[in-house]
Every structure is written in C-alpha cells, then in structure tokens.
mmCIF file of C-alpha atoms in Angstrom:
data_model
loop_
_atom_site.group_PDB
_atom_site.id
_atom_site.type_symbol
_atom_site.label_atom_id
_atom_site.label_comp_id
_atom_site.label_asym_id
_atom_site.label_seq_id
_atom_site.Cartn_x
_atom_site.Cartn_y
_atom_site.Cartn_z
ATOM 1 C CA MET Q 1 0.059 -0.100 -0.011
ATOM 2 C CA THR Q 2 1.521 3.280 -1.002
ATOM 3 C CA PHE Q 3 1.426 6.463 1.133
ATOM 4 C CA TYR Q 4 -1.621 8.012 -0.691
ATOM 5 C CA GLU Q 5 -3.573 4.857 -0.672
ATOM 6 C CA SER Q 6 -3.485 4.997 3.246
ATOM 7 C CA PHE Q 7 -5.941 8.196 3.162
ATOM 8 C CA GLU Q 8 -9.573 7.771 3.190
ATOM 9 C CA GLN Q 9 -10.993 7.828 -0.464
ATOM 10 C CA VAL Q 10 -13.667 10.526 -1.174
ATOM 11 C CA PRO Q 11 -15.174 9.889 -4.715
ATOM 12 C CA GLY Q 12 -14.777 12.900 -6.952
ATOM 13 C CA ILE Q 13 -12.384 14.678 -4.606
ATOM 14 C CA PHE Q 14 -9.599 12.360 -3.737
ATOM 15 C CA PRO Q 15 -7.727 11.053 -5.482
ATOM 16 C CA TYR Q 16 -8.062 13.801 -8.043
ATOM 17 C CA GLN Q 17 -9.043 12.700 -11.400
ATOM 18 C CA PRO Q 18 -8.700 15.156 -14.289
ATOM 19 C CA PRO Q 19 -11.710 15.242 -16.625
ATOM 20 C CA SER Q 20 -9.295 14.540 -19.455
ATOM 21 C CA PRO Q 21 -5.773 13.208 -19.719
ATOM 22 C CA PRO Q 22 -3.364 16.025 -19.968
ATOM 23 C CA GLY Q 23 -1.340 16.537 -23.182
ATOM 24 C CA PRO Q 24 -1.924 17.846 -26.632
ATOM 25 C CA GLY Q 25 -4.545 16.885 -29.011
ATOM 26 C CA ASN Q 26 -7.703 17.075 -26.533
ATOM 27 C CA ASP Q 27 -8.065 20.825 -26.808
ATOM 28 C CA PRO Q 28 -10.608 21.733 -29.621
ATOM 29 C CA ASP Q 29 -9.050 25.321 -29.771
ATOM 30 C CA ARG Q 30 -5.612 24.033 -30.204
ATOM 31 C CA ARG Q 31 -3.740 24.844 -33.634
ATOM 32 C CA GLU Q 32 -0.908 22.854 -34.521
ATOM 33 C CA ASN Q 33 0.597 25.167 -37.060
ATOM 34 C CA PRO Q 34 -1.405 28.639 -36.993
ATOM 35 C CA ASP Q 35 0.999 30.303 -39.608
ATOM 36 C CA ASN Q 36 0.240 27.992 -42.405
ATOM 37 C CA GLU Q 37 -3.451 27.844 -41.937
ATOM 38 C CA PRO Q 38 -5.338 29.078 -45.162
ATOM 39 C CA ASN Q 39 -7.983 31.558 -45.216
ATOM 40 C CA LYS Q 40 -7.656 32.681 -41.669
ATOM 41 C CA GLU Q 41 -7.565 36.523 -41.112
ATOM 42 C CA ARG Q 42 -4.484 37.550 -39.557
ATOM 43 C CA THR Q 43 -4.046 40.420 -37.000
ATOM 44 C CA LYS Q 44 -0.880 42.348 -37.059
ATOM 45 C CA VAL Q 45 0.551 43.314 -33.638
ATOM 46 C CA VAL Q 46 2.722 46.481 -33.949
ATOM 47 C CA GLY Q 47 5.116 47.157 -31.016
ATOM 48 C CA LYS Q 48 6.099 50.490 -29.754
ATOM 49 C CA THR Q 49 9.400 49.234 -28.549
ATOM 50 C CA LYS Q 50 11.709 51.619 -30.566
ATOM 51 C CA SER Q 51 9.948 54.801 -30.018
ATOM 52 C CA SER Q 52 9.604 54.155 -26.385
ATOM 53 C CA MET Q 53 13.209 53.305 -26.261
ATOM 54 C CA GLU Q 54 13.861 56.750 -27.953
ATOM 55 C CA ALA Q 55 11.782 58.555 -25.678
ATOM 56 C CA VAL Q 56 13.776 57.084 -22.728
ATOM 57 C CA LYS Q 57 16.955 57.942 -24.364
ATOM 58 C CA GLU Q 58 15.968 61.473 -25.496
ATOM 59 C CA MET Q 59 13.821 62.683 -22.577
ATOM 60 C CA GLY Q 60 14.388 60.253 -19.889
ATOM 61 C CA ALA Q 61 10.660 59.596 -20.156
ATOM 62 C CA THR Q 62 8.732 56.397 -20.652
ATOM 63 C CA GLN Q 63 5.801 55.820 -22.836
ATOM 64 C CA ILE Q 64 2.530 55.885 -21.030
ATOM 65 C CA PRO Q 65 -0.696 53.925 -22.222
ATOM 66 C CA GLU Q 66 -2.626 56.045 -24.517
ATOM 67 C CA VAL Q 67 -5.749 57.106 -22.667
ATOM 68 C CA LYS Q 68 -8.350 59.237 -24.612
ATOM 69 C CA SER Q 69 -9.014 62.495 -22.849
ATOM 70 C CA ASN Q 70 -11.690 64.894 -23.609
ATOM 71 C CA ILE Q 71 -9.584 67.897 -22.237
ATOM 72 C CA HIS Q 72 -6.065 69.187 -23.191
ATOM 73 C CA CYS Q 73 -3.734 70.635 -20.933
ATOM 74 C CA LEU Q 74 -1.424 73.723 -21.965
ATOM 75 C CA THR Q 75 1.335 74.616 -19.744
ATOM 76 C CA ILE Q 76 2.729 78.111 -19.915
ATOM 77 C CA VAL Q 77 6.079 78.291 -18.195
ATOM 78 C CA GLY Q 78 9.026 80.660 -17.918
ATOM 79 C CA GLN Q 79 9.182 83.517 -20.024
ATOM 80 C CA ILE Q 80 6.729 84.073 -22.856
ATOM 81 C CA GLU Q 81 8.838 84.434 -25.867
ATOM 82 C CA GLY Q 82 7.542 86.829 -28.690
ATOM 83 C CA HIS Q 83 9.204 88.758 -31.270
ATOM 84 C CA LEU Q 84 12.743 88.155 -29.877
ATOM 85 C CA VAL Q 85 14.436 84.848 -29.278
ATOM 86 C CA LEU Q 86 15.732 84.917 -25.790
ATOM 87 C CA PRO Q 87 19.125 83.804 -24.820
ATOM 88 C CA PRO Q 88 19.260 80.057 -23.870
ATOM 89 C CA GLN Q 89 19.353 80.480 -20.109
ATOM 90 C CA ASN Q 90 15.677 81.437 -20.339
ATOM 91 C CA LYS Q 91 12.874 78.825 -19.959
ATOM 92 C CA THR Q 92 10.451 79.944 -22.569
ATOM 93 C CA THR Q 93 6.892 79.393 -23.956
ATOM 94 C CA LYS Q 94 6.816 79.982 -27.689
ATOM 95 C CA TYR Q 95 3.658 81.667 -28.600
ATOM 96 C CA GLU Q 96 3.833 80.902 -32.415
ATOM 97 C CA HIS Q 97 3.516 77.239 -31.501
ATOM 98 C CA MET Q 98 0.872 77.739 -28.769
ATOM 99 C CA ILE Q 99 -1.639 79.914 -31.076
ATOM 100 C CA PRO Q 100 -2.062 77.017 -33.823
ATOM 101 C CA GLN Q 101 -2.222 74.531 -30.890
ATOM 102 C CA LEU Q 102 -5.202 76.492 -29.602
ATOM 103 C CA VAL Q 103 -6.871 76.744 -32.872
ATOM 104 C CA ALA Q 104 -6.515 72.910 -33.206
ATOM 105 C CA LEU Q 105 -8.063 72.366 -29.713
ATOM 106 C CA GLU Q 106 -10.872 74.679 -30.706
ATOM 107 C CA GLN Q 107 -11.465 72.803 -33.944
ATOM 108 C CA ASN Q 108 -10.963 69.282 -32.869
ATOM 109 C CA PRO Q 109 -14.397 67.788 -31.987
ATOM 110 C CA GLU Q 110 -12.846 65.199 -29.638
ATOM 111 C CA VAL Q 111 -11.436 68.073 -27.304
ATOM 112 C CA GLU Q 112 -14.368 69.403 -24.966
ATOM 113 C CA GLY Q 113 -12.266 71.693 -22.560
ATOM 114 C CA VAL Q 114 -8.817 73.129 -22.159
ATOM 115 C CA LEU Q 115 -7.018 73.501 -18.922
ATOM 116 C CA ILE Q 116 -4.284 76.148 -18.779
ATOM 117 C CA VAL Q 117 -1.577 75.755 -16.262
ATOM 118 C CA LEU Q 118 0.548 78.735 -15.487
ATOM 119 C CA ASN Q 119 3.967 79.253 -13.973
ATOM 120 C CA THR Q 120 5.368 82.290 -15.733
ATOM 121 C CA VAL Q 121 7.497 85.087 -15.090
ATOM 122 C CA GLY Q 122 5.752 87.172 -17.981
ATOM 123 C CA GLY Q 123 7.517 88.203 -21.216
ATOM 124 C CA ASP Q 124 6.520 89.870 -24.336
ATOM 125 C CA VAL Q 125 3.537 92.014 -24.071
ATOM 126 C CA GLU Q 126 2.136 91.336 -27.621
ATOM 127 C CA ALA Q 127 2.756 87.378 -27.519
ATOM 128 C CA GLY Q 128 1.215 87.262 -24.024
ATOM 129 C CA LEU Q 129 -1.841 89.378 -24.988
ATOM 130 C CA ALA Q 130 -2.057 87.189 -28.264
ATOM 131 C CA ILE Q 131 -2.382 84.132 -26.228
ATOM 132 C CA ALA Q 132 -4.712 85.740 -23.766
ATOM 133 C CA GLU Q 133 -7.024 86.937 -26.597
ATOM 134 C CA ILE Q 134 -7.304 83.696 -28.328
ATOM 135 C CA ILE Q 135 -8.011 81.790 -25.099
ATOM 136 C CA SER Q 136 -10.756 84.234 -24.332
ATOM 137 C CA SER Q 137 -12.185 83.981 -27.798
ATOM 138 C CA MET Q 138 -12.566 79.986 -27.650
ATOM 139 C CA SER Q 139 -15.957 78.629 -27.613
ATOM 140 C CA LYS Q 140 -15.003 75.669 -25.643
ATOM 141 C CA PRO Q 141 -14.751 75.759 -21.826
ATOM 142 C CA THR Q 142 -11.398 76.845 -20.446
ATOM 143 C CA VAL Q 143 -10.000 76.896 -16.876
ATOM 144 C CA SER Q 144 -6.629 78.218 -15.719
ATOM 145 C CA VAL Q 145 -4.582 77.274 -12.735
ATOM 146 C CA VAL Q 146 -1.869 79.510 -11.419
ATOM 147 C CA LEU Q 147 0.804 77.374 -9.682
ATOM 148 C CA GLY Q 148 3.953 79.107 -8.487
ATOM 149 C CA GLY Q 149 3.528 82.408 -10.095
ATOM 150 C CA GLY Q 150 1.577 84.160 -12.770
ATOM 151 C CA HIS Q 151 3.450 87.420 -13.155
ATOM 152 C CA SER Q 152 3.203 90.471 -15.174
ATOM 153 C CA ILE Q 153 1.807 89.233 -18.577
ATOM 154 C CA GLY Q 154 0.869 86.017 -16.914
ATOM 155 C CA VAL Q 155 -2.120 87.933 -15.400
ATOM 156 C CA PRO Q 156 -3.991 88.664 -18.482
ATOM 157 C CA ILE Q 157 -3.658 84.878 -19.544
ATOM 158 C CA ALA Q 158 -4.879 83.693 -16.214
ATOM 159 C CA VAL Q 159 -7.941 85.936 -16.325
ATOM 160 C CA ALA Q 160 -8.762 85.087 -20.109
ATOM 161 C CA THR Q 161 -10.080 81.765 -19.277
ATOM 162 C CA ASP Q 162 -13.898 81.148 -18.272
ATOM 163 C CA TYR Q 163 -12.693 80.218 -14.647
ATOM 164 C CA ALA Q 164 -9.550 80.848 -12.876
ATOM 165 C CA PHE Q 165 -7.867 79.224 -10.048
ATOM 166 C CA ILE Q 166 -4.808 80.155 -7.952
ATOM 167 C CA ALA Q 167 -2.910 77.726 -5.675
ATOM 168 C CA GLU Q 168 -2.960 78.915 -1.959
ATOM 169 C CA THR Q 169 0.982 79.658 -2.310
ATOM 170 C CA ALA Q 170 1.138 80.959 -5.797
ATOM 171 C CA SER Q 171 1.790 84.591 -6.391
ATOM 172 C CA MET Q 172 0.896 87.267 -9.150
ATOM 173 C CA THR Q 173 3.123 90.383 -9.483
ATOM 174 C CA ILE Q 174 1.293 93.416 -10.919
ATOM 175 C CA HIS Q 175 3.465 96.240 -11.844
ATOM 176 C CA PRO Q 176 3.915 98.852 -14.498
ATOM 177 C CA ILE Q 177 5.357 98.057 -17.835
ATOM 178 C CA ARG Q 178 9.080 99.017 -18.151
ATOM 179 C CA LEU Q 179 10.804 100.316 -21.176
ATOM 180 C CA THR Q 180 13.257 98.105 -22.924
ATOM 181 C CA GLY Q 181 14.098 100.075 -25.956
ATOM 182 C CA LEU Q 182 15.585 103.397 -26.968
ATOM 183 C CA VAL Q 183 14.077 106.655 -25.690
ATOM 184 C CA ILE Q 184 14.241 109.469 -28.292
ATOM 185 C CA GLY Q 185 11.546 111.808 -27.121
ATOM 186 C CA VAL Q 186 10.459 111.259 -23.543
ATOM 187 C CA PRO Q 187 6.662 112.645 -23.894
ATOM 188 C CA GLN Q 188 6.245 110.229 -26.945
ATOM 189 C CA THR Q 189 7.914 107.368 -25.092
ATOM 190 C CA TYR Q 190 5.839 108.064 -22.019
ATOM 191 C CA GLU Q 191 2.574 108.081 -24.162
ATOM 192 C CA TYR Q 192 3.478 104.962 -25.961
ATOM 193 C CA LEU Q 193 4.369 102.974 -22.770
ATOM 194 C CA ASP Q 194 1.073 104.442 -21.225
ATOM 195 C CA LYS Q 195 -0.857 102.956 -24.254
ATOM 196 C CA MET Q 196 0.790 99.628 -24.183
ATOM 197 C CA GLN Q 197 -0.159 99.418 -20.341
ATOM 198 C CA ASP Q 198 -3.801 100.395 -21.131
ATOM 199 C CA ARG Q 199 -4.002 97.241 -23.387
ATOM 200 C CA VAL Q 200 -3.069 95.171 -20.531
ATOM 201 C CA VAL Q 201 -5.329 96.965 -17.956
ATOM 202 C CA ARG Q 202 -8.244 97.011 -20.393
ATOM 203 C CA PHE Q 203 -7.903 93.211 -20.969
ATOM 204 C CA VAL Q 204 -7.606 92.234 -17.302
ATOM 205 C CA THR Q 205 -10.692 94.578 -16.147
ATOM 206 C CA ALA Q 206 -12.815 93.281 -19.051
ATOM 207 C CA HIS Q 207 -12.106 89.594 -18.137
ATOM 208 C CA SER Q 208 -12.128 89.596 -14.314
ATOM 209 C CA ALA Q 209 -14.122 91.221 -11.662
ATOM 210 C CA ILE Q 210 -11.315 93.689 -10.661
ATOM 211 C CA THR Q 211 -12.006 97.540 -11.347
ATOM 212 C CA GLU Q 212 -9.733 99.692 -13.252
ATOM 213 C CA GLU Q 213 -9.088 101.819 -10.311
ATOM 214 C CA LYS Q 214 -8.171 98.817 -7.976
ATOM 215 C CA PHE Q 215 -5.856 97.435 -10.766
ATOM 216 C CA ARG Q 216 -3.982 100.518 -11.356
ATOM 217 C CA GLU Q 217 -3.739 101.116 -7.510
ATOM 218 C CA LEU Q 218 -1.973 97.703 -7.215
ATOM 219 C CA MET Q 219 0.101 98.354 -10.317
ATOM 220 C CA PHE Q 220 1.577 101.767 -8.774
ATOM 221 C CA ARG Q 221 1.637 100.874 -5.339
ATOM 222 C CA THR Q 222 5.012 101.637 -3.608
ATOM 223 C CA GLY Q 223 6.953 99.891 -0.832
ATOM 224 C CA GLU Q 224 6.175 96.305 -1.871
ATOM 225 C CA LEU Q 225 8.541 95.326 -4.454
ATOM 226 C CA ALA Q 226 12.373 95.828 -4.061
ATOM 227 C CA ARG Q 227 13.448 97.009 -7.435
ATOM 228 C CA ASP Q 228 10.046 98.331 -8.665
ATOM 229 C CA ILE Q 229 6.655 99.771 -7.634
ATOM 230 C CA GLY Q 230 3.696 97.367 -7.787
ATOM 231 C CA THR Q 231 2.244 94.470 -5.668
ATOM 232 C CA VAL Q 232 2.698 90.865 -5.035
ATOM 233 C CA LEU Q 233 -0.645 89.122 -4.461
ATOM 234 C CA ILE Q 234 -0.554 85.589 -3.003
ATOM 235 C CA GLY Q 235 -3.291 83.052 -3.246
ATOM 236 C CA GLN Q 236 -6.252 84.484 -1.454
ATOM 237 C CA ASP Q 237 -5.266 88.167 -2.006
ATOM 238 C CA ALA Q 238 -5.731 87.671 -5.813
ATOM 239 C CA VAL Q 239 -9.252 86.202 -5.272
ATOM 240 C CA GLU Q 240 -10.321 89.012 -2.740
ATOM 241 C CA CYS Q 241 -9.268 91.822 -5.160
ATOM 242 C CA GLY Q 242 -11.518 90.093 -8.003
ATOM 243 C CA LEU Q 243 -8.687 89.217 -10.212
ATOM 244 C CA ILE Q 244 -9.061 85.324 -9.734
ATOM 245 C CA ASN Q 245 -12.224 83.309 -9.095
ATOM 246 C CA GLU Q 246 -11.110 80.890 -6.571
ATOM 247 C CA VAL Q 247 -8.267 79.412 -4.432
ATOM 248 C CA GLY Q 248 -7.724 75.776 -5.727
ATOM 249 C CA GLY Q 249 -5.578 73.296 -7.093
ATOM 250 C CA MET Q 250 -5.851 70.509 -9.766
ATOM 251 C CA GLN Q 251 -9.005 68.793 -8.232
ATOM 252 C CA GLN Q 252 -11.053 71.950 -8.152
ATOM 253 C CA ALA Q 253 -9.849 72.965 -11.356
ATOM 254 C CA LEU Q 254 -10.645 69.696 -13.121
ATOM 255 C CA ALA Q 255 -14.023 69.555 -11.410
ATOM 256 C CA ARG Q 256 -14.910 72.993 -12.690
ATOM 257 C CA LEU Q 257 -13.840 72.174 -15.980
ATOM 258 C CA LYS Q 258 -16.066 69.146 -16.055
ATOM 259 C CA ASN Q 259 -19.058 71.179 -14.799
ATOM 260 C CA LEU Q 260 -18.467 73.789 -17.627
ATOM 261 C CA ILE Q 261 -18.299 70.967 -20.196
ATOM 262 C CA GLU Q 262 -21.664 69.586 -19.024
ATOM 263 C CA GLU Q 263 -23.356 72.872 -18.963
ATOM 264 C CA ARG Q 264 -22.192 73.542 -22.586
ATOM 265 C CA LYS Q 265 -23.551 70.154 -23.604
ATOM 266 C CA THR Q 266 -27.076 70.828 -22.105
ATOM 267 C CA ARG Q 267 -26.977 74.376 -23.565
ATOM 268 C CA ASN Q 268 -26.182 72.998 -27.148
ATOM 269 C CA GLU Q 269 -28.873 70.303 -26.886
ATOM 270 C CA VAL Q 270 -31.727 71.068 -29.239
ATOM 271 C CA PRO Q 271 -35.081 70.739 -27.359
ATOM 272 C CA LEU Q 272 -37.372 68.200 -28.831
ATOM 273 C CA GLN Q 273 -40.490 69.606 -30.434
ATOM 274 C CA MET Z 1 9.177 94.893 -28.415
ATOM 275 C CA ILE Z 2 8.313 95.344 -24.705
ATOM 276 C CA LEU Z 3 9.160 92.833 -22.151
ATOM 277 C CA TYR Z 4 6.688 92.835 -19.087
ATOM 278 C CA THR Z 5 8.398 90.644 -16.403
ATOM 279 C CA PRO Z 6 9.447 91.106 -12.940
ATOM 280 C CA MET Z 7 12.613 89.466 -13.693
ATOM 281 C CA GLN Z 8 15.707 91.731 -14.033
ATOM 282 C CA LEU Z 9 16.099 92.514 -17.677
ATOM 283 C CA GLU Z 10 19.996 92.002 -17.338
ATOM 284 C CA LEU Z 11 19.286 88.623 -16.322
ATOM 285 C CA VAL Z 12 16.696 87.754 -19.071
ATOM 286 C CA LEU Z 13 18.795 89.238 -21.672
ATOM 287 C CA ALA Z 14 22.274 88.125 -20.500
ATOM 288 C CA GLY Z 15 24.354 86.342 -23.289
ATOM 289 C CA LEU Z 16 22.066 87.857 -26.005
ATOM 290 C CA GLU Z 17 25.373 89.060 -28.002
ATOM 291 C CA GLN Z 18 27.015 85.894 -27.571
ATOM 292 C CA MET Z 19 24.141 84.035 -28.983
ATOM 293 C CA THR Z 20 25.334 81.986 -32.067
ATOM 294 C CA HIS Z 21 23.048 81.831 -34.985
ATOM 295 C CA HIS Z 22 22.579 78.331 -36.490
ATOM 296 C CA PRO Z 23 21.376 78.552 -40.249
ATOM 297 C CA GLU Z 24 17.787 77.497 -40.603
ATOM 298 C CA ARG Z 25 16.427 75.895 -43.661
ATOM 299 C CA ALA Z 26 12.780 75.200 -44.658
ATOM 300 C CA THR Z 27 11.978 71.603 -45.375
ATOM 301 C CA THR Z 28 9.419 69.077 -44.519
ATOM 302 C CA VAL Z 29 9.478 66.513 -41.596
ATOM 303 C CA HIS Z 30 7.103 63.612 -42.068
ATOM 304 C CA GLY Z 31 5.554 65.636 -44.735
ATOM 305 C CA VAL Z 32 4.891 68.617 -42.516
ATOM 306 C CA PRO Z 33 6.483 71.903 -43.709
ATOM 307 C CA ALA Z 34 8.869 73.089 -41.021
ATOM 308 C CA LEU Z 35 12.110 75.165 -40.383
ATOM 309 C CA VAL Z 36 14.862 73.192 -39.102
ATOM 310 C CA ARG Z 37 18.442 73.974 -37.978
ATOM 311 C CA LYS Z 38 21.583 71.995 -37.299
ATOM 312 C CA VAL Z 39 23.024 72.001 -33.718
ATOM 313 C CA GLY Z 40 25.907 69.785 -32.808
ATOM 314 C CA GLY Z 41 25.595 67.385 -35.691
ATOM 315 C CA ARG Z 42 21.925 66.618 -35.443
ATOM 316 C CA GLU Z 43 19.010 68.620 -36.686
ATOM 317 C CA GLU Z 44 16.155 70.095 -34.406
ATOM 318 C CA LEU Z 45 12.997 71.627 -35.196
ATOM 319 C CA VAL Z 46 12.800 75.583 -34.958
ATOM 320 C CA GLN Z 47 9.194 76.216 -36.018
ATOM 321 C CA LEU Z 48 6.421 74.450 -37.857
ATOM 322 C CA LEU Z 49 5.400 76.194 -41.177
ATOM 323 C CA SER Z 50 2.281 74.041 -41.643
ATOM 324 C CA THR Z 51 -1.187 75.611 -42.073
ATOM 325 C CA ASN Z 52 -2.807 72.514 -40.815
ATOM 326 C CA PRO Z 53 -3.574 73.256 -36.915
ATOM 327 C CA ALA Z 54 -3.578 69.531 -36.184
ATOM 328 C CA ASP Z 55 0.021 69.306 -36.891
ATOM 329 C CA TYR Z 56 0.832 71.540 -33.970
ATOM 330 C CA LEU Z 57 -0.717 68.858 -31.657
ATOM 331 C CA ARG Z 58 1.651 66.170 -32.747
ATOM 332 C CA GLY Z 59 3.752 64.778 -29.935
ATOM 333 C CA ASP Z 60 6.872 64.441 -32.156
ATOM 334 C CA LEU Z 61 6.848 67.808 -33.690
ATOM 335 C CA TYR Z 62 7.657 70.921 -31.198
ATOM 336 C CA PRO Z 63 10.284 73.638 -31.176
ATOM 337 C CA GLY Z 64 13.598 71.981 -30.148
ATOM 338 C CA ALA Z 65 12.669 68.299 -30.995
ATOM 339 C CA PRO Z 66 15.249 66.226 -32.653
ATOM 340 C CA VAL Z 67 13.978 65.522 -36.158
ATOM 341 C CA LYS Z 68 15.000 63.907 -39.321
ATOM 342 C CA PRO Z 69 13.922 66.074 -42.318
ATOM 343 C CA ASP Z 70 12.496 64.231 -45.454
ATOM 344 C CA ASP Z 71 15.160 65.513 -47.985
#
C-alpha cells in the first residue's frame, strides 16, 4: 500500500481525476501550425518598442499607455517668448507654437475643454496678449490654474479663461510696464508706454471682476517690491481683489472644467419639439 | 518689443550678444513643412510652417525636437 492509498478515499475529490488526460490533442481550440493555416484572417501586432526606447534615451521619459482624454492641458512656463528669441538660460513658452495649438483644440471635436496651467514670469506684451485673446475667444470651456507664479503678462492669460484658480501659495506680481527700447522723445515714449499699459489694464478689467481703479492702484503701489513699484498678490489676495475666481488646485480646476463641459452640452442640446 | 516681467532685464537678456546663430532651412518633416537647423551634428525643429492646426498637436513635432527631415 502506497502512502496516498492510506488516506480515506472520497469519490470525485480524492484522489483527483482530471476530466481529460493532460497533453496535446484534446483541446478543440488548439492549432498545431497557425502560420500556415489558409483563409485565416491575421491580426498584425505592432510594438512600440523602438519609439519608447527613443523617448527614454532623449527625454528620460517612458511611454505611458494612451488614454483618450476629452480635455487638453497647456502649460505656460518661464518667459513668454515673442518677437525676440531669448538667450538659452531662459525657459520659454513659444507663442507661435501655442496659437495654432489653441486653434487645433478649438476645432477638434474630440476636445471638449482646455486646462491652462501657468507658472510664468511674464514676457513679451504682444505675445502674452495674443495668447490671452485667443484663449478668451475660444468657444470651448477653459479653466486656468496659477501654480507657483503668474506674473506680469501672466495675469491677462490667467484671467482670459472662463474660470481661474490660484494655488494657495502661488503669487502674481502686478507692476507697470518698463521700457526696454531706445528713448528719443520722452513725452512720446511715455505716451507709448501708457498705451501699451492700457492694453493690459483693459484686457484684465474686461475679463475679471477687478475694477480699473483697483488694478491701477495695485500696479503703482510703492514699498512692496524691492526694485520696482507694484504689488505681489499671494493666493487668497488675488481672489479678494477680484482678479481670480477661486483658490484651488488640480482637483477643483478639473471639477470646474467638467461642470463647464456639462453645462455647454446641455446648452447646445436642441429641445425636442 | 516690450518685455513685461518682474525679472531683471539684465538677467533675462544676458548672453544675447554671444548667441550663435545656426542657419535655418525650410524643409518638410514627415510631410509637415517646418524650419529646421543643425545643432551639434543633429537637426532640430525650430518652427512648424504648416497651416494645418492638427500638426501642432503632434507629440513628435515641437520647437527643439530632434527631427529627421524628409530630404
């Protein structure tokens, strides 16, 4: 008597009897030579190995699985580069690339909303205003989040969206426009700068709850900035003066964007007659 | 051109005179018209010249991306 036979026999449980003996030939789905089978539709599997290896080599990034998102996220970081190519120590956002991107987002039916993430120190007035104008004229819902900083020309971009958030610790510097060019006639230069400043003031007051008087007061306040006149608004301050809608981060911004997308969908639905 | 930034202009514009200009040429990359330049033996994209806005959302074509022009 072997060791196993010494145990009590339970029919169907012990000893175990497989329903069919193991080995090839019993599985009806088994195909001996699938490559040579005639009249079988073949599916081609294309790997992403090469491009993901390239991505690791070039950017130190790995390929992530593609998930279709109904929103797109645009980040505006560093200096907003405009008419002049800045020296390489600057981190820049190139407006000539961003503007067609925004056009594509507006046109693409798969994109339902745009999230703008800002951490900028300002930059070219015209390029910044161009981005702000194109964001404000989009028909799709847009939400901005100021993380870190949204200074100078970052302010009109932040307020250009349908709803603006600022992180609790993020700051926004509001200060007058400074001259970078040549001064030939002082009154003319002053007039010109004043006009440039008016463009920014007009845009910000038209797209946020701040009044022109309040914005100009913040712009020309003395004693807050070491090298300039102006004001630094941190988180809640920006909300209190009406510039930004709410203090919040990613969670609030995405929830708000989702709400705006839903609102737009219900608005666009044609009522049944 | 007016820079509107709280950063010191000397810092932003430092090295402007030393910037080397790499000659740029207009070509196509994967069929998309673009400006490219040679930097250190390889070519990188300077700017897309395409009029198709969808090209600007491509993950492989952005300013500074290493590219292989079609010609």
